[in-house]
């Protein structure tokens, strides 16, 4: 027996949402920190009503397929809610350099972070597109980004 299920996620007011195409469906979310495009290849009908993103999906005929589809729908729900949250409230990593001759500089045009570690070592670290840097002073800087895994990997490499 096939039945139709419905799932929804609240879209915050600071986001603009666009839905384009069908199989693959492209969902474009634009917020204060940037724009993200998600492509969904399964035949799901997405609708944007007021402040909710809704989708419906056919649920499988036996318990095995129903469980697999339920897991996939819940994964989509978690993905969208995390994405919408990150576009307004990014992850942050703060750094403070302690030592002699340490200095932090940033080149926003080239998207690079320049670290002077001691008097002789100079390191240039390229920044991914989803990570921004804010230099507070000579010793303190902060990384912000919507992709938490890339931010963690970058902060690990800097440390």
Tab-separated table of C-alpha atoms in Angstrom:
chain	number	residue	atom	x	y	z
A	1	UNK	CA	0.000	0.000	0.000
A	2	UNK	CA	1.424	3.355	-1.040
A	3	UNK	CA	0.657	6.369	1.033
A	4	UNK	CA	1.825	9.950	0.846
A	5	UNK	CA	3.786	11.580	3.664
A	6	UNK	CA	4.540	15.242	4.206
A	7	UNK	CA	7.552	16.846	5.810
A	8	UNK	CA	8.317	20.502	6.502
A	9	UNK	CA	11.038	22.801	7.822
A	10	UNK	CA	10.623	26.372	9.068
A	11	UNK	CA	12.422	28.913	6.862
A	12	UNK	CA	13.758	31.888	8.893
A	13	UNK	CA	12.752	35.397	7.843
A	14	UNK	CA	16.282	36.438	6.862
A	15	UNK	CA	16.462	33.792	4.089
A	16	UNK	CA	15.257	33.989	0.504
A	17	UNK	CA	14.340	30.614	-0.924
A	18	UNK	CA	13.930	29.536	-4.547
A	19	UNK	CA	12.887	26.153	-5.976
A	20	UNK	CA	13.815	25.318	-9.572
A	21	UNK	CA	13.248	22.245	-11.746
A	22	UNK	CA	12.123	18.718	-11.009
A	23	UNK	CA	14.352	15.628	-10.697
A	24	UNK	CA	16.877	17.092	-10.029
A	25	UNK	CA	15.260	19.844	-8.007
A	26	UNK	CA	17.513	22.760	-7.146
A	27	UNK	CA	16.836	24.651	-3.941
A	28	UNK	CA	18.603	28.011	-3.627
A	29	UNK	CA	18.871	29.554	-0.151
A	30	UNK	CA	20.286	33.092	0.111
A	31	UNK	CA	21.066	34.635	3.467
A	32	UNK	CA	23.248	37.311	5.026
A	33	UNK	CA	26.319	35.043	4.876
A	34	UNK	CA	26.003	33.843	1.310
A	35	UNK	CA	24.106	31.569	-1.039
A	36	UNK	CA	23.843	27.781	-1.063
A	37	UNK	CA	22.436	25.569	-3.835
A	38	UNK	CA	21.240	22.049	-3.042
A	39	UNK	CA	20.374	19.580	-5.776
A	40	UNK	CA	17.959	16.766	-4.871
A	41	UNK	CA	17.790	13.944	-7.433
A	42	UNK	CA	14.899	11.889	-6.071
A	43	UNK	CA	11.362	12.623	-7.312
A	44	UNK	CA	10.181	14.811	-4.429
A	45	UNK	CA	7.754	17.711	-4.873
A	46	UNK	CA	8.964	20.771	-2.939
A	47	UNK	CA	6.741	23.757	-2.153
A	48	UNK	CA	7.489	27.004	-0.322
A	49	UNK	CA	4.445	28.208	1.633
A	50	UNK	CA	4.722	31.310	3.832
A	51	UNK	CA	7.568	30.481	6.206
A	52	UNK	CA	7.821	26.716	5.551
A	53	UNK	CA	9.544	24.493	3.040
A	54	UNK	CA	7.330	21.444	2.496
A	55	UNK	CA	7.906	18.286	0.550
A	56	UNK	CA	5.898	15.155	-0.045
A	57	UNK	CA	7.162	11.756	-0.973
A	58	UNK	CA	5.734	8.357	-1.750
A	59	UNK	CA	6.473	5.947	1.045
A	60	UNK	CA	7.329	2.324	0.187
A	61	UNK	CA	4.938	-0.596	0.032
A	62	UNK	CA	6.690	-2.845	2.532
A	63	UNK	CA	8.273	-2.140	5.899
A	64	UNK	CA	11.836	-2.264	4.574
A	65	UNK	CA	11.260	0.395	1.914
A	66	UNK	CA	9.163	2.465	4.280
A	67	UNK	CA	11.972	2.527	6.826
A	68	UNK	CA	14.552	3.504	4.173
A	69	UNK	CA	12.353	6.327	2.845
A	70	UNK	CA	11.609	7.571	6.355
A	71	UNK	CA	15.334	7.741	7.088
A	72	UNK	CA	15.939	9.634	3.834
A	73	UNK	CA	13.159	12.120	4.616
A	74	UNK	CA	14.467	12.703	8.133
A	75	UNK	CA	17.981	13.241	6.741
A	76	UNK	CA	16.609	15.873	4.353
A	77	UNK	CA	14.803	17.564	7.238
A	78	UNK	CA	17.987	17.685	9.322
A	79	UNK	CA	20.036	18.915	6.346
A	80	UNK	CA	17.674	21.806	5.625
A	81	UNK	CA	17.294	22.858	9.260
A	82	UNK	CA	21.099	22.853	9.772
A	83	UNK	CA	21.669	24.738	6.533
A	84	UNK	CA	19.096	27.412	7.334
A	85	UNK	CA	20.556	27.834	10.808
A	86	UNK	CA	24.143	28.155	9.495
A	87	UNK	CA	23.218	30.818	6.917
A	88	UNK	CA	22.259	33.135	9.780
A	89	UNK	CA	24.395	31.888	12.668
A	90	UNK	CA	27.803	30.691	11.425
A	91	UNK	CA	30.309	28.527	13.234
A	92	UNK	CA	33.272	30.385	14.717
A	93	UNK	CA	36.830	29.536	15.675
A	94	UNK	CA	38.943	32.087	17.562
A	95	UNK	CA	42.734	32.147	17.679
A	96	UNK	CA	45.234	34.002	19.818
A	97	UNK	CA	48.919	33.887	18.944
A	98	UNK	CA	51.246	33.948	21.941
A	99	UNK	CA	54.960	34.469	21.381
A	100	UNK	CA	57.609	36.785	20.063
A	101	UNK	CA	57.390	38.076	16.518
A	102	UNK	CA	53.946	36.606	15.836
A	103	UNK	CA	51.678	38.516	13.500
A	104	UNK	CA	48.447	37.945	11.543
A	105	UNK	CA	47.505	39.607	8.252
A	106	UNK	CA	44.735	38.908	5.787
A	107	UNK	CA	44.426	39.459	2.054
A	108	UNK	CA	40.696	39.565	1.256
A	109	UNK	CA	41.169	39.892	-2.515
A	110	UNK	CA	43.357	36.809	-2.757
A	111	UNK	CA	41.487	35.016	0.080
A	112	UNK	CA	44.656	34.218	1.975
A	113	UNK	CA	45.679	34.327	5.613
A	114	UNK	CA	49.290	35.398	6.255
A	115	UNK	CA	50.861	34.223	9.497
A	116	UNK	CA	54.262	35.331	10.700
A	117	UNK	CA	55.318	32.769	13.270
A	118	UNK	CA	58.510	34.025	14.833
A	119	UNK	CA	60.866	36.319	12.984
A	120	UNK	CA	61.786	33.950	10.151
A	121	UNK	CA	58.784	31.744	9.372
A	122	UNK	CA	56.023	33.097	7.174
A	123	UNK	CA	53.016	30.900	6.338
A	124	UNK	CA	50.379	31.615	3.690
A	125	UNK	CA	47.119	29.705	4.135
A	126	UNK	CA	44.498	29.814	1.351
A	127	UNK	CA	40.917	30.241	2.583
A	128	UNK	CA	38.027	28.139	1.210
A	129	UNK	CA	35.046	29.953	-0.279
A	130	UNK	CA	32.824	29.124	2.717
A	131	UNK	CA	35.222	30.486	5.361
A	132	UNK	CA	35.809	34.154	6.204
A	133	UNK	CA	38.457	35.647	8.472
A	134	UNK	CA	38.318	38.701	10.738
A	135	UNK	CA	41.590	40.026	12.106
A	136	UNK	CA	40.984	41.801	15.409
A	137	UNK	CA	44.537	42.924	16.059
A	138	UNK	CA	48.066	41.762	15.490
A	139	UNK	CA	47.675	38.599	17.590
A	140	UNK	CA	43.954	37.737	17.488
A	141	UNK	CA	41.831	36.570	14.588
A	142	UNK	CA	38.554	34.746	14.086
A	143	UNK	CA	37.385	32.331	11.393
A	144	UNK	CA	33.673	32.125	10.569
A	145	UNK	CA	31.944	29.832	8.115
A	146	UNK	CA	28.753	28.050	7.180
A	147	UNK	CA	30.470	24.718	6.505
A	148	UNK	CA	31.465	23.417	9.930
A	149	UNK	CA	33.595	20.524	8.641
A	150	UNK	CA	35.772	22.761	6.454
A	151	UNK	CA	36.089	25.222	9.310
A	152	UNK	CA	37.230	22.461	11.669
A	153	UNK	CA	39.772	21.117	9.163
A	154	UNK	CA	41.149	24.602	8.469
A	155	UNK	CA	41.433	25.466	12.160
A	156	UNK	CA	43.173	22.135	12.798
A	157	UNK	CA	45.692	22.880	10.022
A	158	UNK	CA	46.346	26.371	11.416
A	159	UNK	CA	46.925	25.004	14.906
